[in-house]
Short mmCIF file of C-alpha atoms in Angstrom, two decimals:
data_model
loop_
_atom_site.label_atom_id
_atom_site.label_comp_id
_atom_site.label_asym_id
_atom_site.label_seq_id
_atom_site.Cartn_x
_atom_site.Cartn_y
_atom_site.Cartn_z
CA UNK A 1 -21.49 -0.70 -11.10
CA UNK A 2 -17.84 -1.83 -8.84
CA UNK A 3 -16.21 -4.89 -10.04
CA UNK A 4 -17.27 -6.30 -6.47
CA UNK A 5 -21.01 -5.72 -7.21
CA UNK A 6 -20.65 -7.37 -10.75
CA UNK A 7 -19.40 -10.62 -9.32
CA UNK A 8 -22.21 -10.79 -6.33
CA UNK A 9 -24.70 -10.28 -9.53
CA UNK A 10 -22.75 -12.90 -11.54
CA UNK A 11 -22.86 -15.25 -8.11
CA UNK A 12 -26.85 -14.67 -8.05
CA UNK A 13 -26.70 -15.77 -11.53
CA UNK A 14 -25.09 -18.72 -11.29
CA UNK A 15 -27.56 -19.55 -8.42
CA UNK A 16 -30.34 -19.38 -10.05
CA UNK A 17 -28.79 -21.34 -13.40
CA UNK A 18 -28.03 -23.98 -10.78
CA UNK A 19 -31.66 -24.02 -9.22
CA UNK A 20 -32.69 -24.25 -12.82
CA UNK A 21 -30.97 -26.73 -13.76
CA UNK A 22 -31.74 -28.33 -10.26
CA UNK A 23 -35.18 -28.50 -11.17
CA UNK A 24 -35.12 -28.77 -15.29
CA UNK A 25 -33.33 -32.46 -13.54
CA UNK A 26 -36.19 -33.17 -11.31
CA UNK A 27 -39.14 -32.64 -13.95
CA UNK A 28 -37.48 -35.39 -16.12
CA UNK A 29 -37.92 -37.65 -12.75
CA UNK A 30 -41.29 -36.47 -11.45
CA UNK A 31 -43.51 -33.71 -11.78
CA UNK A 32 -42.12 -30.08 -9.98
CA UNK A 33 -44.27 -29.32 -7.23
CA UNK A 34 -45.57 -25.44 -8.22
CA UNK A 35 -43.76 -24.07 -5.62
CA UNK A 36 -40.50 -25.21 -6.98
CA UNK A 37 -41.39 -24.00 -10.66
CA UNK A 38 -42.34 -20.24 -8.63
CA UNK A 39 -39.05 -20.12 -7.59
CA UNK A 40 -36.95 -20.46 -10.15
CA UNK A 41 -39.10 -18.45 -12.06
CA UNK A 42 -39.16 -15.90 -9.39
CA UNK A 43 -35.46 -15.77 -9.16
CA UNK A 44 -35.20 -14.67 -12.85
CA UNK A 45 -37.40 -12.09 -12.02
CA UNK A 46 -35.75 -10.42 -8.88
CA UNK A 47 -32.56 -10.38 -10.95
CA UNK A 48 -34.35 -8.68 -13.66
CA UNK A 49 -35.57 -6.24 -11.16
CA UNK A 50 -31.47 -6.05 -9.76
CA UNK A 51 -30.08 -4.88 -13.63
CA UNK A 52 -33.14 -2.80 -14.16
CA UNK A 53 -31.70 -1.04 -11.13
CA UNK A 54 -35.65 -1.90 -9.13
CA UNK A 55 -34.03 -2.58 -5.69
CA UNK A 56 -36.96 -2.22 -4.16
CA UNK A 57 -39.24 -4.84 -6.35
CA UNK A 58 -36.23 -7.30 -6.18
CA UNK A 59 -36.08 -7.45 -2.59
CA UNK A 60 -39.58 -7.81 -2.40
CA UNK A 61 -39.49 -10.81 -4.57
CA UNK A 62 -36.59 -12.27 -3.13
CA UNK A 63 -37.85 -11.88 0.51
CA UNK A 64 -41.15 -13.50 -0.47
CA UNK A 65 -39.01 -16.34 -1.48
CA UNK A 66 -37.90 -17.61 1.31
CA UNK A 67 -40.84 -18.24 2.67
CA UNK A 68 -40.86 -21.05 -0.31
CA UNK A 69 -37.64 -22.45 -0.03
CA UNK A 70 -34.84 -22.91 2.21
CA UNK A 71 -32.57 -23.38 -0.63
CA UNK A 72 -32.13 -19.76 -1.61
CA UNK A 73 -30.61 -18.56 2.00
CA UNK A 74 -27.41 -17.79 0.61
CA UNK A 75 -28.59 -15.74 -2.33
CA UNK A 76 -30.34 -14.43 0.49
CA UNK A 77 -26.50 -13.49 2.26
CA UNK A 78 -25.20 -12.48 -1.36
CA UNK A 79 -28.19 -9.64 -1.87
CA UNK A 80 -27.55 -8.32 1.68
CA UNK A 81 -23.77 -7.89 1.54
CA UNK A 82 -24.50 -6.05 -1.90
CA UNK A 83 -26.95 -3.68 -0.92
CA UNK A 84 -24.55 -3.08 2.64
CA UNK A 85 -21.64 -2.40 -0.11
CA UNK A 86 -23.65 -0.46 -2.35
CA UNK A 87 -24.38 1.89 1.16
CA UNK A 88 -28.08 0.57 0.70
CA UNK A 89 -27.73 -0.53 4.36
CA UNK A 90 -32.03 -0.11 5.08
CA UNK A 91 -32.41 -2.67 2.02
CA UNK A 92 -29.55 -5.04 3.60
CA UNK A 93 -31.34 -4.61 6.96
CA UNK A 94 -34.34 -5.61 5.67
CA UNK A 95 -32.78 -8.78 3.80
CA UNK A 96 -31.25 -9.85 7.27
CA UNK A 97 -34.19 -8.97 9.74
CA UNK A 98 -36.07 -11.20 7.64
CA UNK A 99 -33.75 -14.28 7.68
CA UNK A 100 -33.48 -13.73 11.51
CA UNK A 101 -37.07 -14.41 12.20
CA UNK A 102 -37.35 -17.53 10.35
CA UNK A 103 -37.82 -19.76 12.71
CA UNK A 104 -37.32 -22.56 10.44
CA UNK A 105 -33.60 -21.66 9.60
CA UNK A 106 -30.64 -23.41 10.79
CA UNK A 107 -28.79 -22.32 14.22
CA UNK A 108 -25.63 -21.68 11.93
CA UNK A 109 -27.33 -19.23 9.08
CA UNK A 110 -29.41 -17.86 12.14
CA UNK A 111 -25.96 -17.14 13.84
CA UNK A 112 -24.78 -15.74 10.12
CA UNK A 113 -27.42 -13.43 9.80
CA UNK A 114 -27.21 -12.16 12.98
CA UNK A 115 -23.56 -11.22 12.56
CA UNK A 116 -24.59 -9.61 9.21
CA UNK A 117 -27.54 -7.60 10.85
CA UNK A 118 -25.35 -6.41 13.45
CA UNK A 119 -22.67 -5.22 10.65
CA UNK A 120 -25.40 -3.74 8.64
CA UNK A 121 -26.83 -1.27 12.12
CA UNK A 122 -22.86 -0.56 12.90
CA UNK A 123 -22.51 0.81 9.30
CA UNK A 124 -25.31 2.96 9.64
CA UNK A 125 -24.07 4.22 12.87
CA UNK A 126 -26.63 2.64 14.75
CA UNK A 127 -24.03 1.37 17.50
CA UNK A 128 -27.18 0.39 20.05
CA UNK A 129 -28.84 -1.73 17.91
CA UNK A 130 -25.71 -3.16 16.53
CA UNK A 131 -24.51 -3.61 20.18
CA UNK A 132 -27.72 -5.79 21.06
CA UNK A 133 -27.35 -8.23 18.03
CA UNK A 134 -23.85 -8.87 18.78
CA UNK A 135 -24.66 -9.56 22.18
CA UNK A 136 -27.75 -11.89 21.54
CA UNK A 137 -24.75 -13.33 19.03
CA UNK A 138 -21.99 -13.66 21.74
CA UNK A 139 -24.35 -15.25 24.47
CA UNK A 140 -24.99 -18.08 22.11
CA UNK A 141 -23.24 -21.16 21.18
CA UNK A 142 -22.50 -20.67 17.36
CA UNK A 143 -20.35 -18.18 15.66
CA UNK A 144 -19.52 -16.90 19.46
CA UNK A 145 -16.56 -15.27 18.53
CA UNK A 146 -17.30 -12.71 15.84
CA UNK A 147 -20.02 -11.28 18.43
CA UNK A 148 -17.11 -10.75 20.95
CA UNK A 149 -15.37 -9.39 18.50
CA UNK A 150 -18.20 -7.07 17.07
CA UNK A 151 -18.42 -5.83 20.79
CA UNK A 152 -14.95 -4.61 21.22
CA UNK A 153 -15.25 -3.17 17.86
CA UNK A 154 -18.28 -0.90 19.34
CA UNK A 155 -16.98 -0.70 23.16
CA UNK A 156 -13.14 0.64 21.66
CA UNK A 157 -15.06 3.54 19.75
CA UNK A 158 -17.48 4.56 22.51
CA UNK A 159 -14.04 4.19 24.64
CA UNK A 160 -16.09 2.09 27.09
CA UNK A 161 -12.75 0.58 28.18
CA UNK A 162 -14.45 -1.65 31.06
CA UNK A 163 -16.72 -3.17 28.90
CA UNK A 164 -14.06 -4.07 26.39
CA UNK A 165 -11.71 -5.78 29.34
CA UNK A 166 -14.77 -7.84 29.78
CA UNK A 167 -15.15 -8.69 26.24
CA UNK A 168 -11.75 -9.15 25.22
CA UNK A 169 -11.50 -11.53 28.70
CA UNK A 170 -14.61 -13.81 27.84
CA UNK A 171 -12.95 -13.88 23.95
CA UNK A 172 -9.49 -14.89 25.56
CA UNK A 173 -11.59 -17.86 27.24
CA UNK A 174 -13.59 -18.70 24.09
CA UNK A 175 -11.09 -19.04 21.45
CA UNK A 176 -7.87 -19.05 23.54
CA UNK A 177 -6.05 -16.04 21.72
CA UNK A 178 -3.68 -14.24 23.68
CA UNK A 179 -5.27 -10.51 24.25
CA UNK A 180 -3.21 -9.36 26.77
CA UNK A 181 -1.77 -6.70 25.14
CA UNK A 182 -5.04 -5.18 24.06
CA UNK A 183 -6.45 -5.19 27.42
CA UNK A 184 -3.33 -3.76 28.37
CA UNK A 185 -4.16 -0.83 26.60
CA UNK A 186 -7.63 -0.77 27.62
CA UNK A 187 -6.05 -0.46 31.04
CA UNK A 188 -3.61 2.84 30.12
CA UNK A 189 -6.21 4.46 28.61
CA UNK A 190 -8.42 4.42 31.65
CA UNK A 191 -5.08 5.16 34.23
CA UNK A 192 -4.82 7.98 31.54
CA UNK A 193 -8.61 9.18 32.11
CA UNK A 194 -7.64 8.69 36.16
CA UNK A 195 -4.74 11.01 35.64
CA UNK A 196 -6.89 13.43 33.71
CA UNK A 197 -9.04 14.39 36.75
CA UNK A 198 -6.07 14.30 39.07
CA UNK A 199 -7.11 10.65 40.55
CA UNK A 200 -3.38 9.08 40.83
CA UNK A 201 -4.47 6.44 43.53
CA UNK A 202 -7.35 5.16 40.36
CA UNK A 203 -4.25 4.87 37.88
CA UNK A 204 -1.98 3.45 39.71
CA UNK A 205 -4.97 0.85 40.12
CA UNK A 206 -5.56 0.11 36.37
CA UNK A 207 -1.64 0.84 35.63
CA UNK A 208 -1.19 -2.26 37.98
CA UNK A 209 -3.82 -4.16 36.01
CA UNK A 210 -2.34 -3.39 32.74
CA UNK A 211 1.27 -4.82 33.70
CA UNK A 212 -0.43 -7.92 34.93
CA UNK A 213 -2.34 -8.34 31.20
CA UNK A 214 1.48 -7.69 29.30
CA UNK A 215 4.07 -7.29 31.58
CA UNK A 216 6.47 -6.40 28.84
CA UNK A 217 4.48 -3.34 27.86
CA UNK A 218 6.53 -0.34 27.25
CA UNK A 219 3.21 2.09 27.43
CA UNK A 220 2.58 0.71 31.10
CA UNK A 221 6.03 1.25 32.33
CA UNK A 222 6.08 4.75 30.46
CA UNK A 223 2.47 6.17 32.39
CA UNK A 224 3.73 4.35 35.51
CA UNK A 225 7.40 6.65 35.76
CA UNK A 226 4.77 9.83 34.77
CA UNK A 227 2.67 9.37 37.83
CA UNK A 228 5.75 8.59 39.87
CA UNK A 229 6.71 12.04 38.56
CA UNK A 230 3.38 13.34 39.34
CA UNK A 231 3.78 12.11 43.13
CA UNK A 232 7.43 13.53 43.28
CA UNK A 233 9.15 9.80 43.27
CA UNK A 234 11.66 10.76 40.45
CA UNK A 235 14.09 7.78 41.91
CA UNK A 236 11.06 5.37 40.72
CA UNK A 237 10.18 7.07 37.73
CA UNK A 238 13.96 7.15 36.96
CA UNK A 239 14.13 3.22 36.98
CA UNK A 240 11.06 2.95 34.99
CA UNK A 241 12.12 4.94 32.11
CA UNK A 242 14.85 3.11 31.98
CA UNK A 243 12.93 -0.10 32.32
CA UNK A 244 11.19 1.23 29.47
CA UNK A 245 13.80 1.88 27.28
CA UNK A 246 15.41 -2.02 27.72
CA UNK A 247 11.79 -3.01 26.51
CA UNK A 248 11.89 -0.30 23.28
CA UNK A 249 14.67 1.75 22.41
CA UNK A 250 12.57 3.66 19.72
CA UNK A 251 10.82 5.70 22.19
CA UNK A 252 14.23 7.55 22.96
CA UNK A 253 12.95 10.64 21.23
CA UNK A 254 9.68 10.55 24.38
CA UNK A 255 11.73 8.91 27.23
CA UNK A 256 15.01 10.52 26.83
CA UNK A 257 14.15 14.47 28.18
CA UNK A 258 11.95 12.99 30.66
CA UNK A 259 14.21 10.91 32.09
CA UNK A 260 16.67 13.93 31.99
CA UNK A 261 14.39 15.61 34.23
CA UNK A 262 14.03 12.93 36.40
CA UNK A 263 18.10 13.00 37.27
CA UNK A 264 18.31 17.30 37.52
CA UNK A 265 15.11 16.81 40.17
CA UNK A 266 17.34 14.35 41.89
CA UNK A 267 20.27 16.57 41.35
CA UNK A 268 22.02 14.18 39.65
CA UNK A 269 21.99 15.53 36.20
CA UNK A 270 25.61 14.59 35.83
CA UNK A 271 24.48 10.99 36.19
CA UNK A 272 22.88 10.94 33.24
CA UNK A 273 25.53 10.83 31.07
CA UNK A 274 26.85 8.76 32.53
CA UNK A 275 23.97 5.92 32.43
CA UNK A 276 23.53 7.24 28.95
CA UNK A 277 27.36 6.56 27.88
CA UNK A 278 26.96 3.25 29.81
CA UNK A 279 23.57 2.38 27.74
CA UNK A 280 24.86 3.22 24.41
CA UNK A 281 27.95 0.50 25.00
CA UNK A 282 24.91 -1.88 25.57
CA UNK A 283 22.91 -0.43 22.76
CA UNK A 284 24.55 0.48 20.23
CA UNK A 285 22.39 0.60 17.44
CA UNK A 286 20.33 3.95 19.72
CA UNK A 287 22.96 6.50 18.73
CA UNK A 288 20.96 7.96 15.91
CA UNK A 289 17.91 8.07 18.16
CA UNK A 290 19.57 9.81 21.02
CA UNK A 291 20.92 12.14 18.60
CA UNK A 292 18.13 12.94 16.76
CA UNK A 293 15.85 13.27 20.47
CA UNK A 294 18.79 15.39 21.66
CA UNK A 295 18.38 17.69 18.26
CA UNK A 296 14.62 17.65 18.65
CA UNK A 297 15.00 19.08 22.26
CA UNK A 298 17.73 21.21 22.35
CA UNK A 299 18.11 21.17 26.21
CA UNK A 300 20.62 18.27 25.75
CA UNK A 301 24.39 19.60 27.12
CA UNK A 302 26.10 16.30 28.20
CA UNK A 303 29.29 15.14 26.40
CA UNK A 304 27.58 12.01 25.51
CA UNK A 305 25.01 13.43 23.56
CA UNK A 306 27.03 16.07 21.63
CA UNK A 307 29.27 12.93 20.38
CA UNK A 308 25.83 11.37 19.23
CA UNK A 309 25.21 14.78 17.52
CA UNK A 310 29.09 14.88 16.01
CA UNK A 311 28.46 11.02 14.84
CA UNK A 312 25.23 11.89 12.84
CA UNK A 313 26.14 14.92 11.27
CA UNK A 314 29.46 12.74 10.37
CA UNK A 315 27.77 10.18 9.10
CA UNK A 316 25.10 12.16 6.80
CA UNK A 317 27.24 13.47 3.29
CA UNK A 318 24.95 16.63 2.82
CA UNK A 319 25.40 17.67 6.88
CA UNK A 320 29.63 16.68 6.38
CA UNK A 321 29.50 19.05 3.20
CA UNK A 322 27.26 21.48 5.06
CA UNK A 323 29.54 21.56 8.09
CA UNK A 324 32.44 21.79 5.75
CA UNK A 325 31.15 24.79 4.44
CA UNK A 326 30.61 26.73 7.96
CA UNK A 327 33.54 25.58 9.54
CA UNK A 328 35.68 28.77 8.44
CA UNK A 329 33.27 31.47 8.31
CA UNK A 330 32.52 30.13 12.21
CA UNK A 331 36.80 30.05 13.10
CA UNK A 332 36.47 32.92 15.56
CA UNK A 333 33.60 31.31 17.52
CA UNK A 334 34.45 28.02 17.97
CA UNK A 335 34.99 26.66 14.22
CA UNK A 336 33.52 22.85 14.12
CA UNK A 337 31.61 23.09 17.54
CA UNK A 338 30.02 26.27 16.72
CA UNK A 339 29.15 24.74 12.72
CA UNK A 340 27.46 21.66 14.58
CA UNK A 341 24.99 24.02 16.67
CA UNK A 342 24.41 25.50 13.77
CA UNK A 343 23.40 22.57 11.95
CA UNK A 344 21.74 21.08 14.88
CA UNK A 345 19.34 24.33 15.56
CA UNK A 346 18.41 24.29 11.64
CA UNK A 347 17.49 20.39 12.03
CA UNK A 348 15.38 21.06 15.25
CA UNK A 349 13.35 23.31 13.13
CA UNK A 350 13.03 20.61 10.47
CA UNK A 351 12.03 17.93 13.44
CA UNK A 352 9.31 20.64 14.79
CA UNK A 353 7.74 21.28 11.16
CA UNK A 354 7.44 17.52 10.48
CA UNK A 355 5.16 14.65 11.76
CA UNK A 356 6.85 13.43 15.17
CA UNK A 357 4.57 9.96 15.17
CA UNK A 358 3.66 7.57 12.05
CA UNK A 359 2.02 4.21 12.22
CA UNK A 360 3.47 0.86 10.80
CA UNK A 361 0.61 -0.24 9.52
CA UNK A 362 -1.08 2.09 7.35
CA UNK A 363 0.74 5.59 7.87
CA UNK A 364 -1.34 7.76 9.43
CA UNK A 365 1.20 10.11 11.02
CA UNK A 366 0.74 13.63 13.04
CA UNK A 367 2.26 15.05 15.76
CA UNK A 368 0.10 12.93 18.26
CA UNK A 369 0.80 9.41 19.85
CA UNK A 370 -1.92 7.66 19.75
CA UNK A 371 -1.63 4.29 20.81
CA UNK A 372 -4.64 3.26 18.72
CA UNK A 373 -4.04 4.37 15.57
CA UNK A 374 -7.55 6.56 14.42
CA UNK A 375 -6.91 5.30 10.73
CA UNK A 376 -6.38 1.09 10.86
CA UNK A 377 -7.46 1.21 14.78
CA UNK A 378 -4.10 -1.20 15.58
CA UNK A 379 -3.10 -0.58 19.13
CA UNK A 380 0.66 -0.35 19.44
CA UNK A 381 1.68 0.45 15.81
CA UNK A 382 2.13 4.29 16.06
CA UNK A 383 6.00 4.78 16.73
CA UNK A 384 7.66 8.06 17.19
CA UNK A 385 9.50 9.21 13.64
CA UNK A 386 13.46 9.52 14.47
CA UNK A 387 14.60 10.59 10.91
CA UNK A 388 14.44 14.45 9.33
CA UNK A 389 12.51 15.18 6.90
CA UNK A 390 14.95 17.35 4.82
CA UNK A 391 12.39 18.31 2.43
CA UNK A 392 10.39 20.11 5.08
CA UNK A 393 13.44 22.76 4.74
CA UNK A 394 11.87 23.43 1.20
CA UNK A 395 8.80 25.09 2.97
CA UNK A 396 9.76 27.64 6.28
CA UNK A 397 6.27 27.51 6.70
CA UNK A 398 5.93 24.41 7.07
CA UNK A 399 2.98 23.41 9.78
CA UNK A 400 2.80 19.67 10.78
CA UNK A 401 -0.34 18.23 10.08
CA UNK A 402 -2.44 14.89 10.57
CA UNK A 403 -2.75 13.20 8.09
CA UNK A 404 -4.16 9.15 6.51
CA UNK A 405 -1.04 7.14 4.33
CA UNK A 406 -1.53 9.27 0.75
CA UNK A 407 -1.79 12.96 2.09
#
């Protein structure tokens, strides 16, 4: 048995030594109706049942007492979340189901169990069921909130994105928390499903929608320059990448070739450097980045760039050794410049045979940006990687995988 499971046993203990000492206290002041002596007696026994590992008797007995005594609804709560834990979830079920249809019980343990049936049906998968409690919980007047909450929950992995705007907009109205960003997602992905099936006039809809809910959001500025390069308006999807960058800088490594593109459909490729040159005196601190997007690319040739390149190489004692080393066996074809592309083609390979996005939170990293990370399920905490992973040159073979925080 867990060290979690122990204490919820030690925590029915201790309730029924209290009701036993409860009532050992009221036989010295009158005589214990017999219901009162049944239940303390009867708690002894469902625990007995609980060690003798008898789930079934004990929640037989322990059901049958609350139909005695109002007193033992939270040893009621303590036996459901153990059997839930234990994966028992058709005992917890039970335990809950019961509680609910007391129509004796209080609106606030009514509103408790309900929240715990509903978790109980979501952990067995039963998403309708679990869908129906919350609602019944988030159309009442106590414990509102965690039935919102249990709907988004469901609606984000159905992807039902409409029905989670909804939720997330009556939750915003409940408890006042900000969920503009959320919904702001919920908005991208559907533009994203509208782009899918070639409907540009539906994402531009929801991509207008999702930069009213966060109107600093780098993922809405981001789809919105890809559709204007869908519909051929590379000056406007030109402006938004760089709108996009001036909100994050550490989606270089994603904005940079597309914005790249944007300028040679223009034909103003040579205009790129020069916004880039003009960006890095404002931004200093994106030089690795652009190098390392540049390296990652290769279809980089702009003066600014290749300094970036020079500067990290220069600033990395293994590459400075490394380029040290080449320099003379490369004097006939170019010396230094030749030893950088060199370098630069053996760290592309590293960048391509290593995870290009990782997640703040809990490190779930692949080569897939997913703005709802499918390990903690935080929306905007996946961020492109924009450092080599020299080890990966231990392994040529290398294959980039997907993969939770300890693979």
């Amino acid at each position: 048995m867990s060290a979690a499971d122990s204490l919820l046993l030690l925590l029915l203990f201790a309730a029924a030594a209290g009701l036993g000492w409860y009532f050992a206290r009221r036989s010295l002041r009158a005589p214990a109706p017999a219901g009162r002596a049944q239940v303390s007696a009867e708690y002894f026994q469902g625990l007995n049942y609980l060690l003798n590992e008898e789930p079934d008797k004990a929640l037989e007995v322990f059901i049958r007492m609350v139909d005695l005594d109002a007193d033992t609804v939270d040893t009621h709560f303590a036996l459901g979340a153990l059997f839930r834990k234990r994966g028992e979830t058709e005992r917890a079920i039970k335990v809950h189901q019961n509680l609910v249809a007391r129509p004796d019980l209080p609106r606030e343990a009514r509103a408790r169990a309900l929240n715990e049936l509903a978790e109980d049906y979501f952990k067995a998968g039963l998403f309708d069921r679990a869908e129906q409690v919350y609602g019944q919980l988030a159309r009442g007047a106590v414990r509102r909130e965690l039935g919102l909450l249990g709907l988004v929950r469901i609606y984000e992995l159905q992807r039902d994105w409409e029905q989670a705007i909804g939720a997330m907009d009556q939750l915003a109205s409940t408890s006042g928390r900000a969920g503009g960003e959320t919904v702001a997602h919920y908005c991208c992905e559907l533009a994203q499903e509208a782009v899918g099936r070639g409907d540009l006039l539906a994402a531009r809809h929801w991509l207008k929608r999702a930069q009213g809910a966060d109107r600093q959001g780098v993922r809405g500025a981001m789809m919105r320059a890809q559709v204007a390069q869908l519909e051929g308006d590379h000056r406007l999807a030109v402006r938004l990448y760089e709108q996009a960058l001036e909100r994050d800088g550490g989606f270089l490594v994603d904005v940079l070739p597309e914005l790249r593109r944007s300028y040679a459909e223009l034909g103003k490729a040579g205009e790129f450097g020069h916004w880039l040159e003009a960006a890095l005196a404002k931004h200093p601190e994106w030089r690795p980045g652009v190098a390392f997007a540049a390296i990652a690319d290769g279809g980089f040739d702009d003066p600014t760039t290749r300094q970036c390149i020079v500067d990290f190489v220069a600033s990395n004692p293994i590459l400075t050794e490394i380029l040290e080393m080449l320099r003379p066996t490369l004097a006939s074809d170019g010396g230094r410049d030749a030893a950088i592309r060199r370098i630069s083609r053996a760290m592309q390979r590293i960048a391509r045979a290593s995870p290009r996005y990782r997640c703040n939170v809990c490190g779930f990293s692949g080569n897939t940006l997913y703005w709802q990370c499918p390990s903690c399920r935080t929306w905007g905490a996946t961020r492109p990687v924009t450092k080599f992973r020299f080890e990966a040159m231990l392994d040529p073979r290398a294959v980039p995988r997907e993969s939770g925080p300890n693979r």
